Coordinates of C-alpha atoms and ligand atoms in Angstrom, one line a residue:
X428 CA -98.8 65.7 117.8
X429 CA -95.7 65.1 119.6
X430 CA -92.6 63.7 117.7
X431 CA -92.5 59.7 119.5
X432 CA -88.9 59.2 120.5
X433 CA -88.1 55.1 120.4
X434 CA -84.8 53.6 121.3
X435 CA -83.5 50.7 119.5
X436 CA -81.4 48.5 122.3
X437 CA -79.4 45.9 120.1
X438 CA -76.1 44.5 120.1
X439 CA -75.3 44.6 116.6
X440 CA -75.8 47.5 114.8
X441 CA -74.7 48.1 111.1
X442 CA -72.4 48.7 109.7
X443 CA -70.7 49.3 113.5
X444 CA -71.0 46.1 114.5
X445 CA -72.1 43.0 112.8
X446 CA -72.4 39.3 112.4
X447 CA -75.6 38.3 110.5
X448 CA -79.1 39.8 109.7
X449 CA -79.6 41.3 113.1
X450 CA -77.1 44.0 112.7
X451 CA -78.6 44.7 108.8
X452 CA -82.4 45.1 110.6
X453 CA -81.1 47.4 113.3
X454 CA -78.8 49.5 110.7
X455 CA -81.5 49.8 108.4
X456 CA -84.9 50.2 110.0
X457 CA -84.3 53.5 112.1
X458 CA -83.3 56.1 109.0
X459 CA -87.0 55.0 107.6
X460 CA -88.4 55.0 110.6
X461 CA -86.7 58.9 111.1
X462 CA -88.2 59.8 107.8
X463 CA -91.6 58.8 108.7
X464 CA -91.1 61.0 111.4
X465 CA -89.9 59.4 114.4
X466 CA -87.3 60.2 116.4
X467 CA -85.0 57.1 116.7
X468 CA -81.8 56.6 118.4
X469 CA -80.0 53.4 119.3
X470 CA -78.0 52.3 122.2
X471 CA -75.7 49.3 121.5
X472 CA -72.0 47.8 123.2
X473 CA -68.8 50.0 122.5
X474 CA -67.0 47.3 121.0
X475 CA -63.1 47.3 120.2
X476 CA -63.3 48.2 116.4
X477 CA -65.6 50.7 117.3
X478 CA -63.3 53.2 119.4
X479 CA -60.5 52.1 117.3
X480 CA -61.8 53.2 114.4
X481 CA -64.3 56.4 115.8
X482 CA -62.9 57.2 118.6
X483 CA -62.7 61.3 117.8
X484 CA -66.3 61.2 116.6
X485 CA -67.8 59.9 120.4
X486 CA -68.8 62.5 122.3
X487 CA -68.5 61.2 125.8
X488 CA -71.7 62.0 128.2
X489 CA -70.7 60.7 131.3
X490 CA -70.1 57.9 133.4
X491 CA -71.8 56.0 136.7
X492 CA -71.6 53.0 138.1
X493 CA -73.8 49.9 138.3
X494 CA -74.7 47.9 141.0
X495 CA -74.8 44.0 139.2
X496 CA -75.2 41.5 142.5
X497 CA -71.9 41.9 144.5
X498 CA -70.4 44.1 141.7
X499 CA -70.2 47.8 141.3
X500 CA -69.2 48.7 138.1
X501 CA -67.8 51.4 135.8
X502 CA -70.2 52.1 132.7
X503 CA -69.1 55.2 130.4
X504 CA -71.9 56.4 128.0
X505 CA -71.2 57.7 124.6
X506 CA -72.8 58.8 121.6
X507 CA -71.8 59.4 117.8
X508 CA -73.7 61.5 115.1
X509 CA -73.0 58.5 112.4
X510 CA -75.0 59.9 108.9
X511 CA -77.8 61.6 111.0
X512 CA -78.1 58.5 112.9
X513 CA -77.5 59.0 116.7
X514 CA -76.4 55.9 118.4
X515 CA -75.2 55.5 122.0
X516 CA -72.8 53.3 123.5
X517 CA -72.2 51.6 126.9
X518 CA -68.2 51.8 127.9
X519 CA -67.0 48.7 129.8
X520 CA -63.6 48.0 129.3
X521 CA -63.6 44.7 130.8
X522 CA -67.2 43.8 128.8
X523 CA -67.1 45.4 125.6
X524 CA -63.5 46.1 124.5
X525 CA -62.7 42.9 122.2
X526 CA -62.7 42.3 118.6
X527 CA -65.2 40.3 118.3
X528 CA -69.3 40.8 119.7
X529 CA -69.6 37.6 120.9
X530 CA -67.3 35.7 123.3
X531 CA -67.9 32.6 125.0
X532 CA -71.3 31.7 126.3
X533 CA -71.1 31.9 130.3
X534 CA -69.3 35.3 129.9
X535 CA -71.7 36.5 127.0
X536 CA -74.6 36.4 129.3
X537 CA -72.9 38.6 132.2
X538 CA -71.9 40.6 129.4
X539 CA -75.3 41.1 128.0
X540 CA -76.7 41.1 131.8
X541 CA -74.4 44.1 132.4
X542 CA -75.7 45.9 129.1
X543 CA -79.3 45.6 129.8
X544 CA -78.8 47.2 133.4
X545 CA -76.6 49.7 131.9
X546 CA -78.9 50.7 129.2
X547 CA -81.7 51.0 132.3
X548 CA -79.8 52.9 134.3
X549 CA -78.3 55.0 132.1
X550 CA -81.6 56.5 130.6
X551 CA -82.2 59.6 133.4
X552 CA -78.9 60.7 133.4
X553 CA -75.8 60.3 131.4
X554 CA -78.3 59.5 128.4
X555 CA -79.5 63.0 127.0
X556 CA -82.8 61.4 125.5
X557 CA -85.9 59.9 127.5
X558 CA -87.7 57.6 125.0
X559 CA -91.7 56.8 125.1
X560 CA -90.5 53.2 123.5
X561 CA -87.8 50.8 123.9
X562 CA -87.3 48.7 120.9
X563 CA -85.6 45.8 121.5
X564 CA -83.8 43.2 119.6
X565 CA -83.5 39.0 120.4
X566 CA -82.5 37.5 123.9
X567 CA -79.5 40.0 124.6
X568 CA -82.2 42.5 125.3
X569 CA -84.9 40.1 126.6
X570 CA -84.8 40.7 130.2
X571 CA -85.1 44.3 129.5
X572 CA -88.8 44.8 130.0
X573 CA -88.8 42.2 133.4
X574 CA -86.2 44.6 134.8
X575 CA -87.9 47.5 134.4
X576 CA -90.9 46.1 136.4
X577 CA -88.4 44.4 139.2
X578 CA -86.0 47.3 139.5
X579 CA -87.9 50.6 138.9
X580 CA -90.8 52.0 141.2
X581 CA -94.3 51.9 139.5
X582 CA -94.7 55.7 139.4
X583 CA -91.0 56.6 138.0
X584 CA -90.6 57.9 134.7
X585 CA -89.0 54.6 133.5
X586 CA -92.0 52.5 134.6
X587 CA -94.0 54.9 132.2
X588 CA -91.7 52.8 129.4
X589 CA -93.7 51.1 126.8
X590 CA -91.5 47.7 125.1
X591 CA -91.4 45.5 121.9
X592 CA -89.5 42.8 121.8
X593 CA -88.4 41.4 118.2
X594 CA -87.2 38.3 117.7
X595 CA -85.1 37.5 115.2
X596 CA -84.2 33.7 115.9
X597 CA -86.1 31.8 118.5
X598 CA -82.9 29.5 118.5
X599 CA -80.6 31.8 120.1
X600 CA -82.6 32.1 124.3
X601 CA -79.8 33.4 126.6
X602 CA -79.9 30.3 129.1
X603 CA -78.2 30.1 132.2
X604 CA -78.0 29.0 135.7
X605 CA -80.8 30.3 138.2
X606 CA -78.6 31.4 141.2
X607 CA -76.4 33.4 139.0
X608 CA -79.1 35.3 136.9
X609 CA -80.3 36.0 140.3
X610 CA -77.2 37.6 141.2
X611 CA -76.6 40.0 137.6
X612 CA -80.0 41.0 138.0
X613 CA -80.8 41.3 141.4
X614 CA -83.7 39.6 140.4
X615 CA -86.9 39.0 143.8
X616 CA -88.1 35.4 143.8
X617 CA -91.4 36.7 142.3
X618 CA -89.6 37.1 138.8
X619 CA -88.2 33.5 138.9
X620 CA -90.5 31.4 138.3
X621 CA -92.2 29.6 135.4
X622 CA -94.4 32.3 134.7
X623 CA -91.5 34.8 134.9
X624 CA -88.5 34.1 133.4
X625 CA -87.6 30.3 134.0
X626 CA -88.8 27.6 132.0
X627 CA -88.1 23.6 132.8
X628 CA -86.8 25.7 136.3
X629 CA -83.8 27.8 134.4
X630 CA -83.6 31.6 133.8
X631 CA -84.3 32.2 130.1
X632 CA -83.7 35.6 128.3
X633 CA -85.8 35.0 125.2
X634 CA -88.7 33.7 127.3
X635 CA -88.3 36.9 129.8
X636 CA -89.0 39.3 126.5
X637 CA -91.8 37.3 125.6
X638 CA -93.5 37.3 128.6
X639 CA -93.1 40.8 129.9
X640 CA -92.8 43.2 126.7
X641 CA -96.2 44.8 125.6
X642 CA -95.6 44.3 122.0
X643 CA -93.6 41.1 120.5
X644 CA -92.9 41.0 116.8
X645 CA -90.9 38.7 114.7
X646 CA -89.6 39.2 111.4
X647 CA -91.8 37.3 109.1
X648 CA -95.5 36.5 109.1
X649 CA -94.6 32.7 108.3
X650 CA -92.3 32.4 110.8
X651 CA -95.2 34.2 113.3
X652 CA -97.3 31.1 112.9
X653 CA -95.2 28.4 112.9
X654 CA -93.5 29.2 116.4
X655 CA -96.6 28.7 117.8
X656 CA -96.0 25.0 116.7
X657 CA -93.7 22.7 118.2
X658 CA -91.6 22.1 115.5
X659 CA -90.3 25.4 114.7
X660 CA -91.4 26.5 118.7
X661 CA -87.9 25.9 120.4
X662 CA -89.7 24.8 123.5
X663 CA -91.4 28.1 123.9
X664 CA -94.2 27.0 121.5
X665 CA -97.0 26.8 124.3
X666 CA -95.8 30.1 125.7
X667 CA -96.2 31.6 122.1
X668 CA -100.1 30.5 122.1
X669 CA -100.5 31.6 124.9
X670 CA -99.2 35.0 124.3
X671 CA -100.3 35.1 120.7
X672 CA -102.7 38.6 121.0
X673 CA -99.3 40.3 121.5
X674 CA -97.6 38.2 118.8
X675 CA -97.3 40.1 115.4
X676 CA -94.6 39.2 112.3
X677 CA -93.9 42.0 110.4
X678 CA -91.5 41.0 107.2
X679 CA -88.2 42.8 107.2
X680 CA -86.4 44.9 104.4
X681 CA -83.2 45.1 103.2
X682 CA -81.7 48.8 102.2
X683 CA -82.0 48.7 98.7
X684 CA -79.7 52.2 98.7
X685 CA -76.8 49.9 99.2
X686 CA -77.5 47.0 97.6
X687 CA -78.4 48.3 93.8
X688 CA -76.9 46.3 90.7
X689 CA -77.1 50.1 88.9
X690 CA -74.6 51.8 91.7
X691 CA -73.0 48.9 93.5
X692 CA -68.9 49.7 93.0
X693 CA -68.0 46.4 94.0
X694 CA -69.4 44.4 91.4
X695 CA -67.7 43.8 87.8
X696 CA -70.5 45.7 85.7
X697 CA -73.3 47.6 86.9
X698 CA -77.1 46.5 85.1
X699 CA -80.4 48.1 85.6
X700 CA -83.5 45.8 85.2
X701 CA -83.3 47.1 81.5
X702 CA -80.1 45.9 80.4
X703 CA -79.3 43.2 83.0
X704 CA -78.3 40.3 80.4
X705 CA -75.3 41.9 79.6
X706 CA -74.8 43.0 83.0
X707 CA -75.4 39.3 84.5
X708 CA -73.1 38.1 81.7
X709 CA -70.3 40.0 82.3
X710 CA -70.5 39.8 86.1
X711 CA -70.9 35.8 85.6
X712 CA -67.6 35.9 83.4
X713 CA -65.9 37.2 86.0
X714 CA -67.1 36.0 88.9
X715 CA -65.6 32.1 87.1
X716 CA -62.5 33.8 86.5
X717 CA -62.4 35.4 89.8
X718 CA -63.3 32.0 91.5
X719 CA -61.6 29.5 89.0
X720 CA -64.4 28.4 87.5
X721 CA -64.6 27.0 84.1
X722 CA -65.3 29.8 81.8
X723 CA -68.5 28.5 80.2
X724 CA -71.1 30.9 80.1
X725 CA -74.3 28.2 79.3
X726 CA -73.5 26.5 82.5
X727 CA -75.8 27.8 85.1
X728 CA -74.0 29.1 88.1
X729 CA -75.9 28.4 91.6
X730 CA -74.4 29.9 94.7
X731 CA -75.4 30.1 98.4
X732 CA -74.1 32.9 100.3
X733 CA -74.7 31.8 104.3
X734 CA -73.4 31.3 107.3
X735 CA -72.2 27.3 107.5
X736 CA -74.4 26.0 110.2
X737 CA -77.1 23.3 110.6
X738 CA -80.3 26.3 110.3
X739 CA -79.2 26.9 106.8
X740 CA -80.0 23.2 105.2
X741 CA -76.0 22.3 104.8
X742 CA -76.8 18.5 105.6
X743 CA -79.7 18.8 102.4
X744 CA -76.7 20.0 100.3
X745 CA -74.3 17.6 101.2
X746 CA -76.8 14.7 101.2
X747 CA -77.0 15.4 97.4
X748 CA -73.9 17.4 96.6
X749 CA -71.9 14.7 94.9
X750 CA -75.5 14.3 91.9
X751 CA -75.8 18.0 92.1
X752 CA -72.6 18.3 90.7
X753 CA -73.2 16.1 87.4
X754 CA -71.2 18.5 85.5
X755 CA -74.8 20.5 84.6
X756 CA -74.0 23.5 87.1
X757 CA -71.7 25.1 88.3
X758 CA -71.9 25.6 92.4
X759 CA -69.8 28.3 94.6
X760 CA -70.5 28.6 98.0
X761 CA -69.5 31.5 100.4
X762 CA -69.3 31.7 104.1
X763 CA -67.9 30.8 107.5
X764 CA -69.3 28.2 109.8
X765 CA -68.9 24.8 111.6
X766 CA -65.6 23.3 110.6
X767 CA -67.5 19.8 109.6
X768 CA -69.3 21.9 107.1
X769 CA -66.3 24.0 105.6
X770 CA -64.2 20.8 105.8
X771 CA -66.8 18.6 103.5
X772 CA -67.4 21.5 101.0
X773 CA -63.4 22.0 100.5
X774 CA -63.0 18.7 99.4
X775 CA -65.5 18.6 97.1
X776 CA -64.7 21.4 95.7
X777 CA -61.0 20.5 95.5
X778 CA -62.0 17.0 93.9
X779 CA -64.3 19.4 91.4
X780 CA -62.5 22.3 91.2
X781 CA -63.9 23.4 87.1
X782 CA -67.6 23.3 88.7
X783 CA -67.2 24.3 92.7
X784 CA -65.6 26.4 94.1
X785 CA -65.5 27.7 98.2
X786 CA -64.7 30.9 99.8
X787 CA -64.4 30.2 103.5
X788 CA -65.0 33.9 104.4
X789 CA -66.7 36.7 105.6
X790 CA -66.7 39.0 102.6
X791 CA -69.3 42.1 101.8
X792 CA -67.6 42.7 97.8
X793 CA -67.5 39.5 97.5
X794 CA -70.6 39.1 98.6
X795 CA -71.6 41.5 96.0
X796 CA -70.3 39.7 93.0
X797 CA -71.5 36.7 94.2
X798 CA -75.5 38.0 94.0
X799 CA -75.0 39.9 90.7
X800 CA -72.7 37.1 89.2
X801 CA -75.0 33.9 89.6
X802 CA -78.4 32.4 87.7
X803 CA -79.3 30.6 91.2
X804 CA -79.4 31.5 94.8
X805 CA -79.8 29.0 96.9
X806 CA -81.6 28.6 100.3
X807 CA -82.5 25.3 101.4
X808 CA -83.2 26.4 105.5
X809 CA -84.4 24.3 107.6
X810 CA -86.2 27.6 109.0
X811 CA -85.3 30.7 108.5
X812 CA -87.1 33.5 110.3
X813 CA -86.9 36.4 107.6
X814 CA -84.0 35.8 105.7
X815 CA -82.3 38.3 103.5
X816 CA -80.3 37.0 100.9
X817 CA -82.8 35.7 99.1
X818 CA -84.4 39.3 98.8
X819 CA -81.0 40.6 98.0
X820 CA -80.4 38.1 95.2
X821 CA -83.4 39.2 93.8
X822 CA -82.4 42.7 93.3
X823 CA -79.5 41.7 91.6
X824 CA -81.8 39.4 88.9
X825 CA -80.4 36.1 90.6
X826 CA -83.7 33.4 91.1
X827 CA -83.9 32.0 94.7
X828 CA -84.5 28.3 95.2
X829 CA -86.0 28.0 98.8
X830 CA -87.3 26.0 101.2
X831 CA -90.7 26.8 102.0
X832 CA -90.6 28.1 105.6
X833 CA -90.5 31.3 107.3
X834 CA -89.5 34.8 105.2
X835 CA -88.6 33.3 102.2
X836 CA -92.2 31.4 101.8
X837 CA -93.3 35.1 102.1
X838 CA -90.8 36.9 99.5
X839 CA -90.5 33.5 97.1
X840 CA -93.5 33.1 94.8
X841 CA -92.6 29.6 93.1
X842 CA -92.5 29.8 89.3
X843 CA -95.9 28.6 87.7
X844 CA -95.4 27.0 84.2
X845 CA -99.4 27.6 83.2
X846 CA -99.3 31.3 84.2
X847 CA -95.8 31.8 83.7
X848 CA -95.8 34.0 87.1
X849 CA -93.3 33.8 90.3
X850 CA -89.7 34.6 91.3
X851 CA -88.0 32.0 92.0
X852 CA -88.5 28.0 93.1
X853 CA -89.4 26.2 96.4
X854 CA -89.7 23.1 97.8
X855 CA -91.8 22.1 100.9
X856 CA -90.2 19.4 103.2
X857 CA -86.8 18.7 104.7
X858 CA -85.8 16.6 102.1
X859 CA -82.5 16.7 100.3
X860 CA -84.1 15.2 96.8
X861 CA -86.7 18.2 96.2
X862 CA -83.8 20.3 96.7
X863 CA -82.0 18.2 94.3
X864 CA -85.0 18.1 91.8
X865 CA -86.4 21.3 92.3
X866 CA -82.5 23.0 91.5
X867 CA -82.0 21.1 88.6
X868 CA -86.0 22.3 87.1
X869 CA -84.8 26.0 87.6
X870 CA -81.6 24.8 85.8
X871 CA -83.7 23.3 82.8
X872 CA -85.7 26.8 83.0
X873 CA -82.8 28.6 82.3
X874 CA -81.8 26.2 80.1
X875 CA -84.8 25.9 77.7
X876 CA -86.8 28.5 78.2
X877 CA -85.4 32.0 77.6
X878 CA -87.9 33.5 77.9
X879 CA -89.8 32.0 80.8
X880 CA -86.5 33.2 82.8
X881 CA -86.9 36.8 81.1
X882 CA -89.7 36.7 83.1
X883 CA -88.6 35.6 86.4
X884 CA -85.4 37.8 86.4
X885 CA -88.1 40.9 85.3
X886 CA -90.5 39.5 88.1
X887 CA -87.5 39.6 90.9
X888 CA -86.0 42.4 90.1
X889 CA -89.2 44.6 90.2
X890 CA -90.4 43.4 93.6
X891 CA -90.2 46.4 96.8
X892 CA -87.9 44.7 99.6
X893 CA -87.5 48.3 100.5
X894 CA -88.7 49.1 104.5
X895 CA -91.2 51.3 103.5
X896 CA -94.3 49.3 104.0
X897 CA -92.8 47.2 107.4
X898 CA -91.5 50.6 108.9
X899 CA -95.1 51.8 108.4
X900 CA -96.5 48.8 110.4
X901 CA -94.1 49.1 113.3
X902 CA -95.1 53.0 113.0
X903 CA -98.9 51.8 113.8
X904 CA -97.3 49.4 116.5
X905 CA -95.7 52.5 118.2
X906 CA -98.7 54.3 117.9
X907 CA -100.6 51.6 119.7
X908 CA -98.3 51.9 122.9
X909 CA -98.2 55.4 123.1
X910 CA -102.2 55.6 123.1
X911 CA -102.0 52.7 125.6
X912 CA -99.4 54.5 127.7
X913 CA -101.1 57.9 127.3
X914 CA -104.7 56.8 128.5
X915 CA -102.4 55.3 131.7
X916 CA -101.1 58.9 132.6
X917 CA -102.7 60.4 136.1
X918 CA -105.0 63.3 134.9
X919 CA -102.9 66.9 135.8
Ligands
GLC2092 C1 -81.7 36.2 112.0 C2 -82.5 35.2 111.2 C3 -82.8 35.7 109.7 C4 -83.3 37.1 109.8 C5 -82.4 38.0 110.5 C6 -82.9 39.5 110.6 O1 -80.4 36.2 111.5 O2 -81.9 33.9 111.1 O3 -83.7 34.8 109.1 O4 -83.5 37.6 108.4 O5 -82.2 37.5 111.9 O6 -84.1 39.6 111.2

């Protein structure tokens, strides 16, 4: 059997480039993917950061240009050996050299529309690798398969390209104007209409993967099913029924090399799930000194660890905070977000400062001693497609209190006082009340039943987040295509 070669196309990658789960999915699924025996490589943006801090390790392949409407273009091609993980890069100065990965909207999309022609173009020559599979990730990469049928002729190697689309938050659609997608894409009036890429009459990027990949997965089997509803559908609900045979939602991982309570360096002490009481203590004592915290070790510490925006259930939180914080838990929150958000948790916790506490930034170690230091994680999302935190406070022995939607319905199994079974606590609707009541039940667990919570912290630390069983599935997913695409080939 030949070795399949896929190419992830993304714009975050980890630990290159990153602002939220996206860049954790595509940084960790391909070395399990390798070991299973395919041969994955990814192709992301050459960022500012990136060159600065690489730039000796790029081995530059060559450059072209691209044709984008009335543009022609420079696009350099790279590619860095990073671990045994290949990864290309498109070079545009003008595009790609900034700090951060995202800019404003209108130029995001002409940056994003440049990157998917590049990565097209780019595949015969500079790239040195022709994939059977183009993996790609959210709307950034949506238009990708609708390109290769508008731009490529049908008996060209590239046509001969098999696509999945994941989506990793149906929020986030790449939306603009018709004439000017039109003119980045070069796009025939077959393509724009509303069952191409347009819906309610305007280009969509997120729609354009949907309709034209072969394959579209998202990242949880919860959150599978309820986008085919309207509530969770983002408009694209009907569209999501309709394509529902290609529609698959395959749980992600996290990479449970890197986050491990028995080797993590960033964390005060290091516990197995043998001796974690001491190890939770100690990291609890000084995560309250570290934040300011009263030092009281029976006051259970709850933390979120989240970026501050509406998805992530901040109006719940507030709509309670002030009964939360009865003085029977402690609270610490950490994360950047909307300023409305960040400005109503300072005060609080200014006005509380022995029980909250807020760290209004982006910080991996202290990330770290955030999920081995607490009792509670919380996770009241409004949806939340797979969600990783609440895997990753697991590992660490902290219980997640969730909202029952999406990934964490499928990782959090809600504590049963009969059986004495789950890990963690959830709550069904978007209510702010059974947040309230359900936090303070795991506080009264913790409380007054030892060894109830023995068993929960046992339960949640022995679980397998690892990629293993996921990468498998997208294995068979790969499979699938290639058959499809081999049974396709003229007979030689
Ligand atoms: C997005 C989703 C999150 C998911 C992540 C990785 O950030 O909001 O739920 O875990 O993508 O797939």
């Amino acid at each position: 059997m030949t070795v399949k070669k896929i190419l992830f196309v993304s714009s975050e990658v980890s630990p290159l480039a990153r602002t939220g789960g996206l860049g954790d999915v595509v940084g960790a699924l391909p070395p399990v993917l390798r070991r299973q025996g395919y041969d994955v490589r990814i192709i992301m943006p050459l960022y500012k950061p990136i060159s600065a801090r690489y730039g000796s390790d790029l081995q530059f392949l060559g450059w072209h240009m691209i044709r984008m409407g009335w543009r022609t273009l420079y696009c350099g091609v790279l590619k860095m050996d990073l671990d045994g993980q290949i990864i290309y890069f498109i070079d545009n100065e003008y595009y790609f050299n900034h700090d951060q990965i995202y800019l404003d909207y209108s130029f995001d999309i002409e940056r994003f529309s440049f990157f998917q022609r590049a990565v097209l173009d780019s595949l015969e020559k500079p790239l040195d690798f022709m994939p059977d599979i183009l993996h790609l990730h959210d709307w950034q990469t949506g238009m990708i398969p609708c390109l290769l049928q508008a731009h490529y002729h049908p008996y060209s190697r590239l046509r001969q390209l098999r696509t999945i689309f994941t989506i990793h938050n149906l929020k986030y659609q790449g939306i603009h104007g018709k004439e000017r997608i039109a003119d980045l894409m070069d796009l025939p009036e077959r393509f724009l209409t509303e069952d191409g890429v347009l819906r309610d009459g305007v280009p969509n990027f997120m729609k354009a993967g949907i309709v034209y990949a072969d394959q579209v997965t998202t990242v949880s089997p919860t959150y599978a099913a309820e986008i085919r509803q309207e509530y969770y559908g983002e408009g694209l609900h009907d569209l999501l029924n309709r394509q529902a045979h290609k529609l698959t939602g395959l749980i992600n991982g996290i990479d449970t090399k890197n986050y491990n309570p028995a080797t993590d360096p960033d964390i005060a002490c290091r516990y197995t799930n043998e001796n974690w009481k001491e190890g939770k203590a100690a990291c609890k004592a000084a995560l309250q000194a570290e934040l300011g915290l009263r030092q009281q070790a029976s006051l259970p510490l709850v933390v979120m660890v989240t970026r501050l925006v509406e998805q992530k259930g901040l109006d719940l939180l507030l709509h309670v905070l002030e009964e939360l914080l009865d003085g029977s838990l402690q609270l610490a929150i950490l994360g950047t977000g909307e300023v409305q958000y960040e400005q109503a948790l300072r005060e609080t916790a200014k006005r509380n400062p022995e029980i909250m506490a807020v760290s209004l930034t982006f910080d991996d170690a202290l990330a770290r001693r955030f999920y081995a230091g607490a009792d509670l994680f919380l996770m009241p999302s409004l949806f939340e497609p797979c969600g990783l935190s609440q895997m990753i406070a697991m590992r660490y022995g902290t219980i997640p209190v969730v909202r029952e939607t999406g990934g964490l319905k499928d990782t959090v199994q809600p504590y049963n006082q009969y059986t004495g079974s789950g890990n963690g606590f959830s709550f069904s609707n978007v209510n702010a009340h059974e947040l309230l009541f359900i936090t303070r039940y795991a506080c009264d667990i913790l409380r007054h039943m030892p060894e109830a919570w023995q068993a929960l912290v046992r339960q949640a630390m022995q679980e397998d987040f690892s990629w293993n069983r996921s990468a498998t599935r997208y294995g068979r997913l790969y499979e699938l295509l290639a058959a499809e695409q081999a049974e396709e080939q003229p007979c030689t």
